[in-house]
mmCIF file of C-alpha atoms and ligand atoms in Angstrom:
data_model
loop_
_atom_site.group_PDB
_atom_site.id
_atom_site.type_symbol
_atom_site.label_atom_id
_atom_site.label_comp_id
_atom_site.label_asym_id
_atom_site.label_seq_id
_atom_site.Cartn_x
_atom_site.Cartn_y
_atom_site.Cartn_z
ATOM 1 C CA UNK A 249 0.000 0.000 0.000
ATOM 2 C CA UNK A 250 1.074 3.555 -0.539
ATOM 3 C CA UNK A 251 0.686 6.482 1.811
ATOM 4 C CA UNK A 252 2.167 9.659 3.232
ATOM 5 C CA UNK A 253 3.846 9.941 6.634
ATOM 6 C CA UNK A 254 1.817 12.302 8.832
ATOM 7 C CA UNK A 255 3.672 11.827 12.063
ATOM 8 C CA UNK A 256 6.769 10.141 13.303
ATOM 9 C CA UNK A 257 7.619 9.382 16.884
ATOM 10 C CA UNK A 258 10.923 7.658 16.727
ATOM 11 C CA UNK A 259 10.255 4.099 15.652
ATOM 12 C CA UNK A 260 6.556 4.420 14.754
ATOM 13 C CA UNK A 261 5.132 6.277 11.780
ATOM 14 C CA UNK A 262 1.538 7.320 11.263
ATOM 15 C CA UNK A 263 0.875 6.815 7.574
ATOM 16 C CA UNK A 264 -2.254 7.903 5.752
ATOM 17 C CA UNK A 265 -3.235 6.017 2.623
ATOM 18 C CA UNK A 266 -4.793 7.692 -0.368
ATOM 19 C CA UNK A 267 -8.201 6.343 0.690
ATOM 20 C CA UNK A 268 -7.801 8.227 3.982
ATOM 21 C CA UNK A 269 -7.019 5.389 6.381
ATOM 22 C CA UNK A 270 -4.307 5.751 8.992
ATOM 23 C CA UNK A 271 -1.884 2.933 9.715
ATOM 24 C CA UNK A 272 0.741 2.696 12.417
ATOM 25 C CA UNK A 273 3.848 1.599 10.612
ATOM 26 C CA UNK A 274 7.311 0.405 11.450
ATOM 27 C CA UNK A 275 10.351 0.228 9.278
ATOM 28 C CA UNK A 276 11.475 -2.989 7.740
ATOM 29 C CA UNK A 277 15.125 -3.379 8.625
ATOM 30 C CA UNK A 278 17.205 -0.406 7.711
ATOM 31 C CA UNK A 279 16.322 1.872 4.885
ATOM 32 C CA UNK A 280 19.517 3.557 3.914
ATOM 33 C CA UNK A 281 19.823 7.083 2.744
ATOM 34 C CA UNK A 282 22.411 7.803 0.168
ATOM 35 C CA UNK A 283 25.162 10.144 1.258
ATOM 36 C CA UNK A 284 23.357 11.484 4.277
ATOM 37 C CA UNK A 285 24.091 10.580 7.829
ATOM 38 C CA UNK A 286 20.635 10.942 9.180
ATOM 39 C CA UNK A 287 19.219 9.986 12.539
ATOM 40 C CA UNK A 288 15.855 9.307 10.906
ATOM 41 C CA UNK A 289 15.618 7.601 7.532
ATOM 42 C CA UNK A 290 11.932 8.474 7.047
ATOM 43 C CA UNK A 291 10.315 11.819 7.817
ATOM 44 C CA UNK A 292 6.929 13.513 7.789
ATOM 45 C CA UNK A 293 5.956 14.161 4.190
ATOM 46 C CA UNK A 294 7.640 11.053 2.848
ATOM 47 C CA UNK A 295 5.667 8.900 0.458
ATOM 48 C CA UNK A 296 6.082 5.317 1.548
ATOM 49 C CA UNK A 297 5.265 1.836 0.383
ATOM 50 C CA UNK A 298 4.125 -0.546 3.118
ATOM 51 C CA UNK A 299 2.727 -3.983 3.743
ATOM 52 C CA UNK A 300 -0.203 -4.550 6.081
ATOM 53 C CA UNK A 301 0.313 -7.226 8.704
ATOM 54 C CA UNK A 302 -0.795 -8.291 12.192
ATOM 55 C CA UNK A 303 1.049 -7.566 15.378
ATOM 56 C CA UNK A 304 -0.915 -9.701 17.805
ATOM 57 C CA UNK A 305 -4.462 -8.362 17.496
ATOM 58 C CA UNK A 306 -3.354 -5.119 15.958
ATOM 59 C CA UNK A 307 -3.130 -4.277 12.305
ATOM 60 C CA UNK A 308 0.112 -2.537 11.543
ATOM 61 C CA UNK A 309 2.133 -1.611 8.488
ATOM 62 C CA UNK A 310 5.708 -2.458 7.618
ATOM 63 C CA UNK A 311 7.374 0.221 5.515
ATOM 64 C CA UNK A 312 9.438 -1.360 2.797
ATOM 65 C CA UNK A 313 10.439 1.575 0.680
ATOM 66 C CA UNK A 314 9.931 5.267 0.097
ATOM 67 C CA UNK A 315 9.755 7.483 -2.955
ATOM 68 C CA UNK A 316 12.547 9.775 -4.044
ATOM 69 C CA UNK A 317 12.039 13.132 -2.360
ATOM 70 C CA UNK A 318 11.284 16.328 -4.190
ATOM 71 C CA UNK A 319 13.172 18.107 -1.381
ATOM 72 C CA UNK A 320 13.722 17.924 2.341
ATOM 73 C CA UNK A 321 14.910 20.109 5.147
ATOM 74 C CA UNK A 322 17.377 19.004 7.763
ATOM 75 C CA UNK A 323 18.635 20.099 11.100
ATOM 76 C CA UNK A 324 22.166 19.427 12.132
ATOM 77 C CA UNK A 325 22.574 17.459 15.288
ATOM 78 C CA UNK A 326 23.668 19.656 18.174
ATOM 79 C CA UNK A 327 26.430 17.292 19.162
ATOM 80 C CA UNK A 328 29.486 16.748 17.030
ATOM 81 C CA UNK A 329 28.437 13.430 15.554
ATOM 82 C CA UNK A 330 27.886 15.151 12.204
ATOM 83 C CA UNK A 331 24.508 13.506 12.040
ATOM 84 C CA UNK A 332 21.503 15.234 10.621
ATOM 85 C CA UNK A 333 17.843 15.020 11.374
ATOM 86 C CA UNK A 334 15.393 15.265 8.505
ATOM 87 C CA UNK A 335 12.649 17.580 9.691
ATOM 88 C CA UNK A 336 10.265 17.195 6.785
ATOM 89 C CA UNK A 337 10.177 16.051 3.182
ATOM 90 C CA UNK A 338 8.332 16.960 -0.006
ATOM 91 C CA UNK A 339 7.485 20.513 0.950
ATOM 92 C CA UNK A 340 5.675 22.496 -1.743
ATOM 93 C CA UNK A 341 5.722 25.875 -0.029
ATOM 94 C CA UNK A 342 7.497 27.504 2.881
ATOM 95 C CA UNK A 343 5.819 30.617 4.235
ATOM 96 C CA UNK A 344 8.214 32.916 6.006
ATOM 97 C CA UNK A 345 6.209 35.047 8.398
ATOM 98 C CA UNK A 346 7.773 38.449 8.947
ATOM 99 C CA UNK A 347 6.873 41.294 11.276
ATOM 100 C CA UNK A 348 8.413 44.734 11.160
ATOM 101 C CA UNK A 349 8.342 44.963 14.935
ATOM 102 C CA UNK A 350 6.949 42.943 17.838
ATOM 103 C CA UNK A 351 9.128 41.063 17.168
ATOM 104 C CA UNK A 352 11.464 42.628 14.675
ATOM 105 C CA UNK A 353 12.481 40.407 11.785
ATOM 106 C CA UNK A 354 15.892 41.449 10.500
ATOM 107 C CA UNK A 355 16.814 41.382 6.830
ATOM 108 C CA UNK A 356 19.707 39.099 7.772
ATOM 109 C CA UNK A 357 17.251 36.580 9.171
ATOM 110 C CA UNK A 358 15.093 36.823 6.045
ATOM 111 C CA UNK A 359 18.057 36.483 3.697
ATOM 112 C CA UNK A 360 19.525 33.584 5.593
ATOM 113 C CA UNK A 361 16.169 31.824 5.434
ATOM 114 C CA UNK A 362 15.737 32.491 1.725
ATOM 115 C CA UNK A 363 19.249 31.289 0.935
ATOM 116 C CA UNK A 364 18.612 28.076 2.885
ATOM 117 C CA UNK A 365 15.303 27.593 1.116
ATOM 118 C CA UNK A 366 17.049 27.999 -2.249
ATOM 119 C CA UNK A 367 19.697 25.496 -1.188
ATOM 120 C CA UNK A 368 17.033 23.032 -0.046
ATOM 121 C CA UNK A 369 15.046 23.677 -3.210
ATOM 122 C CA UNK A 370 11.949 24.766 -1.298
ATOM 123 C CA UNK A 371 9.754 27.488 -2.780
ATOM 124 C CA UNK A 372 9.306 30.368 -0.395
ATOM 125 C CA UNK A 373 6.548 32.973 0.016
ATOM 126 C CA UNK A 374 6.988 35.992 2.294
ATOM 127 C CA UNK A 375 4.084 36.922 4.547
ATOM 128 C CA UNK A 376 4.270 40.344 6.188
ATOM 129 C CA UNK A 377 1.980 39.954 9.165
ATOM 130 C CA UNK A 378 0.339 42.342 11.654
ATOM 131 C CA UNK A 379 -0.484 44.940 9.006
ATOM 132 C CA UNK A 380 -3.243 46.163 11.353
ATOM 133 C CA UNK A 381 -0.655 47.399 13.871
ATOM 134 C CA UNK A 382 1.331 49.597 11.498
ATOM 135 C CA UNK A 383 1.122 53.384 11.300
ATOM 136 C CA UNK A 384 1.686 55.154 8.014
ATOM 137 C CA UNK A 385 5.456 55.439 8.403
ATOM 138 C CA UNK A 386 5.825 51.816 9.335
ATOM 139 C CA UNK A 387 3.614 50.821 6.452
ATOM 140 C CA UNK A 388 5.943 52.717 4.126
ATOM 141 C CA UNK A 389 8.915 50.931 5.638
ATOM 142 C CA UNK A 390 7.230 47.606 5.101
ATOM 143 C CA UNK A 391 6.412 48.396 1.492
ATOM 144 C CA UNK A 392 10.028 49.314 0.884
ATOM 145 C CA UNK A 393 11.165 46.042 2.418
ATOM 146 C CA UNK A 394 8.664 43.960 0.454
ATOM 147 C CA UNK A 395 9.721 45.726 -2.734
ATOM 148 C CA UNK A 396 13.307 44.480 -2.316
ATOM 149 C CA UNK A 397 12.033 40.918 -2.333
ATOM 150 C CA UNK A 398 9.385 41.372 -5.017
ATOM 151 C CA UNK A 399 12.038 42.776 -7.286
ATOM 152 C CA UNK A 400 14.092 39.607 -7.071
ATOM 153 C CA UNK A 401 11.082 37.427 -7.716
ATOM 154 C CA UNK A 402 9.671 36.432 -4.351
ATOM 155 C CA UNK A 403 5.944 36.386 -3.830
ATOM 156 C CA UNK A 404 5.171 38.817 -0.977
ATOM 157 C CA UNK A 405 1.795 39.231 0.718
ATOM 158 C CA UNK A 406 0.877 41.725 3.415
ATOM 159 C CA UNK A 407 -1.550 40.124 5.857
ATOM 160 C CA UNK A 408 -3.171 40.377 9.243
ATOM 161 C CA UNK A 409 -4.088 37.316 11.235
ATOM 162 C CA UNK A 410 -6.223 39.552 13.454
ATOM 163 C CA UNK A 411 -8.394 41.140 10.774
ATOM 164 C CA UNK A 412 -8.077 38.328 8.245
ATOM 165 C CA UNK A 413 -6.732 40.698 5.609
ATOM 166 C CA UNK A 414 -5.440 38.839 2.532
ATOM 167 C CA UNK A 415 -5.596 35.448 4.189
ATOM 168 C CA UNK A 416 -7.758 34.267 1.284
ATOM 169 C CA UNK A 417 -4.731 34.830 -0.972
ATOM 170 C CA UNK A 418 -2.583 32.706 1.305
ATOM 171 C CA UNK A 419 -5.228 29.976 1.425
ATOM 172 C CA UNK A 420 -5.489 29.909 -2.345
ATOM 173 C CA UNK A 421 -1.765 29.214 -2.604
ATOM 174 C CA UNK A 422 -1.999 26.354 -0.117
ATOM 175 C CA UNK A 423 -4.726 24.250 -1.693
ATOM 176 C CA UNK A 424 -3.548 20.715 -2.595
ATOM 177 C CA UNK A 425 -0.072 21.516 -1.336
ATOM 178 C CA UNK A 426 2.132 20.744 1.646
ATOM 179 C CA UNK A 427 3.178 23.937 3.417
ATOM 180 C CA UNK A 428 5.337 24.887 6.361
ATOM 181 C CA UNK A 429 5.237 28.130 8.323
ATOM 182 C CA UNK A 430 8.482 29.598 9.581
ATOM 183 C CA UNK A 431 9.543 32.782 11.305
ATOM 184 C CA UNK A 432 10.502 34.076 14.725
ATOM 185 C CA UNK A 433 8.473 33.223 17.753
ATOM 186 C CA UNK A 434 5.639 35.719 18.147
ATOM 187 C CA UNK A 435 5.278 36.740 14.495
ATOM 188 C CA UNK A 436 1.880 35.053 14.342
ATOM 189 C CA UNK A 437 2.379 31.630 12.756
ATOM 190 C CA UNK A 438 -0.201 29.890 14.945
ATOM 191 C CA UNK A 439 -2.592 32.846 14.722
ATOM 192 C CA UNK A 440 -2.481 32.756 10.921
ATOM 193 C CA UNK A 441 -3.172 29.036 10.770
ATOM 194 C CA UNK A 442 -5.946 29.298 13.351
ATOM 195 C CA UNK A 443 -7.526 32.197 11.477
ATOM 196 C CA UNK A 444 -7.631 30.063 8.342
ATOM 197 C CA UNK A 445 -8.950 26.927 10.003
ATOM 198 C CA UNK A 446 -9.990 27.004 13.633
ATOM 199 C CA UNK A 447 -10.107 23.218 13.804
ATOM 200 C CA UNK A 448 -6.414 22.756 13.397
ATOM 201 C CA UNK A 449 -4.769 22.438 16.696
ATOM 202 C CA UNK A 450 -1.247 23.560 16.003
ATOM 203 C CA UNK A 451 0.911 22.846 18.972
ATOM 204 C CA UNK A 452 1.712 26.123 20.542
ATOM 205 C CA UNK A 453 5.194 27.475 20.978
ATOM 206 C CA UNK A 454 8.131 25.411 20.021
ATOM 207 C CA UNK A 455 9.081 23.087 22.801
ATOM 208 C CA UNK A 456 12.673 24.049 22.278
ATOM 209 C CA UNK A 457 11.805 27.669 22.966
ATOM 210 C CA UNK A 458 10.893 26.840 26.515
ATOM 211 C CA UNK A 459 14.335 25.436 27.095
ATOM 212 C CA UNK A 460 17.741 26.961 26.998
ATOM 213 C CA UNK A 461 18.883 27.403 23.441
ATOM 214 C CA UNK A 462 21.066 24.678 22.084
ATOM 215 C CA UNK A 463 19.721 22.111 24.477
ATOM 216 C CA UNK A 464 18.704 19.012 22.661
ATOM 217 C CA UNK A 465 15.008 18.407 22.882
ATOM 218 C CA UNK A 466 13.307 15.858 20.746
ATOM 219 C CA UNK A 467 10.490 17.411 18.837
ATOM 220 C CA UNK A 468 8.312 15.619 16.380
ATOM 221 C CA UNK A 469 6.892 17.095 13.255
ATOM 222 C CA UNK A 470 3.279 16.475 12.371
ATOM 223 C CA UNK A 471 1.177 17.026 9.289
ATOM 224 C CA UNK A 472 -2.296 18.579 9.608
ATOM 225 C CA UNK A 473 -5.040 18.907 7.037
ATOM 226 C CA UNK A 474 -7.215 21.964 6.743
ATOM 227 C CA UNK A 475 -10.864 21.959 5.798
ATOM 228 C CA UNK A 476 -9.979 23.841 2.620
ATOM 229 C CA UNK A 477 -7.710 21.092 1.322
ATOM 230 C CA UNK A 478 -4.261 22.150 2.401
ATOM 231 C CA UNK A 479 -1.634 20.236 4.318
ATOM 232 C CA UNK A 480 0.520 21.972 6.907
ATOM 233 C CA UNK A 481 3.568 20.457 8.521
ATOM 234 C CA UNK A 482 3.855 21.729 12.051
ATOM 235 C CA UNK A 483 7.247 21.515 13.639
ATOM 236 C CA UNK A 484 9.173 23.718 15.980
ATOM 237 C CA UNK A 485 12.258 22.797 13.971
ATOM 238 C CA UNK A 486 11.518 25.098 11.087
ATOM 239 C CA UNK A 487 11.204 28.547 12.487
ATOM 240 C CA UNK A 488 14.414 29.097 10.640
ATOM 241 C CA UNK A 489 16.008 26.445 8.489
ATOM 242 C CA UNK A 490 19.449 27.174 9.799
ATOM 243 C CA UNK A 491 22.219 27.476 7.291
ATOM 244 C CA UNK A 492 23.502 24.342 5.730
ATOM 245 C CA UNK A 493 27.202 23.907 5.241
ATOM 246 C CA UNK A 494 28.416 24.693 1.791
ATOM 247 C CA UNK A 495 31.467 25.843 -0.080
ATOM 248 C CA UNK A 496 31.889 29.589 -0.017
ATOM 249 C CA UNK A 497 31.695 29.714 -3.803
ATOM 250 C CA UNK A 498 28.209 28.206 -3.623
ATOM 251 C CA UNK A 499 26.617 30.838 -1.423
ATOM 252 C CA UNK A 500 26.151 33.344 -4.235
ATOM 253 C CA UNK A 501 24.072 30.768 -6.093
ATOM 254 C CA UNK A 502 21.463 30.955 -3.353
ATOM 255 C CA UNK A 503 21.051 34.710 -3.612
ATOM 256 C CA UNK A 504 18.867 34.805 -6.716
ATOM 257 C CA UNK A 505 19.866 38.210 -7.987
ATOM 258 C CA UNK A 506 23.545 37.362 -7.545
ATOM 259 C CA UNK A 507 23.161 34.106 -9.384
ATOM 260 C CA UNK A 508 21.806 35.764 -12.504
ATOM 261 C CA UNK A 509 24.757 38.175 -12.612
ATOM 262 C CA UNK A 510 27.702 36.076 -11.553
ATOM 263 C CA UNK A 511 28.624 34.891 -15.036
ATOM 264 C CA UNK A 512 29.580 38.498 -15.700
ATOM 265 C CA UNK A 513 32.181 38.542 -12.916
ATOM 266 C CA UNK A 514 35.735 38.393 -14.234
ATOM 267 C CA UNK A 515 36.606 35.372 -12.103
ATOM 268 C CA UNK A 516 34.388 32.321 -12.250
ATOM 269 C CA UNK A 517 35.037 31.632 -8.573
ATOM 270 C CA UNK A 518 34.463 35.260 -7.575
ATOM 271 C CA UNK A 519 33.245 35.645 -3.988
ATOM 272 C CA UNK A 520 32.148 39.228 -4.743
ATOM 273 C CA UNK A 521 34.236 40.736 -1.994
ATOM 274 C CA UNK A 522 37.434 42.320 -3.264
ATOM 275 C CA UNK A 523 37.851 40.810 -6.673
ATOM 276 C CA UNK A 524 38.323 43.177 -9.607
ATOM 277 C CA UNK A 525 35.594 43.483 -12.252
ATOM 278 C CA UNK A 526 32.943 41.940 -10.033
ATOM 279 C CA UNK A 527 29.469 42.221 -11.547
ATOM 280 C CA UNK A 528 27.833 41.934 -8.125
ATOM 281 C CA UNK A 529 29.813 44.847 -6.666
ATOM 282 C CA UNK A 530 29.027 46.846 -9.762
ATOM 283 C CA UNK A 531 25.310 46.117 -9.426
ATOM 284 C CA UNK A 532 25.505 47.052 -5.759
ATOM 285 C CA UNK A 533 27.063 50.409 -6.620
ATOM 286 C CA UNK A 534 24.293 51.018 -9.126
ATOM 287 C CA UNK A 535 21.627 50.139 -6.553
ATOM 288 C CA UNK A 536 20.524 47.199 -8.641
ATOM 289 C CA UNK A 537 21.357 44.926 -5.728
ATOM 290 C CA UNK A 538 20.022 46.041 -2.338
ATOM 291 C CA UNK A 539 22.676 46.868 0.226
ATOM 292 C CA UNK A 540 20.887 44.829 2.903
ATOM 293 C CA UNK A 541 21.060 41.744 0.700
ATOM 294 C CA UNK A 542 24.762 42.242 0.083
ATOM 295 C CA UNK A 543 25.356 42.774 3.781
ATOM 296 C CA UNK A 544 23.577 39.507 4.628
ATOM 297 C CA UNK A 545 25.611 37.725 2.005
ATOM 298 C CA UNK A 546 28.890 38.981 3.503
ATOM 299 C CA UNK A 547 27.780 37.989 6.974
ATOM 300 C CA UNK A 548 26.854 34.428 6.006
ATOM 301 C CA UNK A 549 30.055 34.127 3.991
ATOM 302 C CA UNK A 550 32.055 35.040 7.049
ATOM 303 C CA UNK A 551 30.272 32.409 9.095
ATOM 304 C CA UNK A 552 31.043 29.785 6.454
ATOM 305 C CA UNK A 553 34.673 30.683 6.987
ATOM 306 C CA UNK A 554 34.421 29.659 10.591
ATOM 307 C CA UNK A 555 32.757 26.339 10.236
ATOM 308 C CA UNK A 556 33.868 22.854 9.583
ATOM 309 C CA UNK A 557 32.941 21.945 6.039
ATOM 310 C CA UNK A 558 33.537 18.248 6.309
ATOM 311 C CA UNK A 559 29.836 17.535 6.574
ATOM 312 C CA UNK A 560 27.681 18.684 3.695
ATOM 313 C CA UNK A 561 24.216 18.185 2.446
ATOM 314 C CA UNK A 562 24.016 16.015 -0.597
ATOM 315 C CA UNK A 563 21.540 17.870 -2.795
ATOM 316 C CA UNK A 564 20.710 14.739 -4.755
ATOM 317 C CA UNK A 565 20.142 12.335 -1.903
HETATM 318 P P1 GDP B 734 3.842 32.400 16.740
HETATM 319 O O1 GDP B 734 4.804 32.286 17.868
HETATM 320 O O2 GDP B 734 4.543 32.782 15.490
HETATM 321 O O3 GDP B 734 2.968 31.205 16.545
HETATM 322 O O4 GDP B 734 2.909 33.647 17.083
HETATM 323 P P2 GDP B 734 1.416 33.670 17.685
HETATM 324 O O5 GDP B 734 0.446 33.213 16.670
HETATM 325 O O6 GDP B 734 1.413 32.979 18.995
HETATM 326 O O7 GDP B 734 1.209 35.242 17.878
HETATM 327 C C1 GDP B 734 1.959 36.009 18.808
HETATM 328 C C2 GDP B 734 1.138 37.191 19.275
HETATM 329 O O8 GDP B 734 0.897 38.077 18.197
HETATM 330 C C3 GDP B 734 -0.217 36.793 19.813
HETATM 331 O O9 GDP B 734 -0.492 37.602 20.941
HETATM 332 C C4 GDP B 734 -1.169 37.115 18.673
HETATM 333 O O10 GDP B 734 -2.446 37.451 19.121
HETATM 334 C C5 GDP B 734 -0.497 38.329 18.040
HETATM 335 N N1 GDP B 734 -0.792 38.448 16.603
HETATM 336 C C6 GDP B 734 -0.627 37.509 15.662
HETATM 337 N N2 GDP B 734 -1.001 37.972 14.449
HETATM 338 C C7 GDP B 734 -1.411 39.242 14.633
HETATM 339 C C8 GDP B 734 -1.913 40.268 13.757
HETATM 340 O O11 GDP B 734 -2.045 40.114 12.540
HETATM 341 N N3 GDP B 734 -2.221 41.481 14.325
HETATM 342 C C9 GDP B 734 -2.069 41.709 15.662
HETATM 343 N N4 GDP B 734 -2.414 42.897 16.125
HETATM 344 N N5 GDP B 734 -1.605 40.759 16.512
HETATM 345 C C10 GDP B 734 -1.280 39.553 16.008
HETATM 346 ZN ZN1 ZN B 735 31.772 38.862 -8.310
#
């Protein structure tokens, strides 16, 4: 039988078949993942193939195989084992929820998220929430910010979870798709989802947020279905994707507007810092590339300098 993983709690997987029946499934032996040292071979969102069997009186499923993933997002293990944890697979849309203030979402946070999403091959939509709280000046600021991202091709929607403004647009994008909502704590992720479908009981606040940062807490992702035909993966693990390890030369590929220009740099391995005849620096000087985007790029590049690159995501796994 075929189905999609809706929940995973360590060794058991809740799998829903296409005729809407749930089965508790276990893995048959070890399903190996190519080139990825992962603590969990199967994740929420995976499409699996399983056999129905009896475990005493209970009907259970044994997962034999899973389909190649369209994409997946991972979290690095906090210890030094270089293991990864697959948070979710086969994501159609990631909504990044942004607020100008309360809390403030920095452009660095946005750019880091977008670069990760590009690297993970996850389509991203920017939701500017709490429009109802903005005065005219703030609204202007927000429009300016959104314009930076619209210009480079990201879909941006101004919304309010409180008044419901433009939530119909968000809903329309979600139908028949698997979505995740990311963004800082307090930006309104749960409020948005609740405003769209009051019956979905999204677990409040990330468990990890109640603990000291960096502490390892096991959190399980779960897929929910809305009455309007959308699937949402709820997990505290994707407020931000975190930055995956990559070669420094790669980073520019994940800044869309850089990627389209980089073939015009004199050096093919240009990092766009001090190299002569750099098309990115030129575009920056002409205000074609936003300064905030360039600043984020430099910051992430510097961090890549500091980290151990021996573990990398295999984009084709
Ligand atoms: P989460 O941590 O991202 O899930 O954020 P919550 O959904 O818990 O929202 C955090 C706070 O912001 C709550 O007090 C919400 O009532 C409030 N909030 C969320 N969306 C809006 C909005 O559009 N307008 C206003 N005024 N408040 C909002
Ligand atoms: Zn360059």
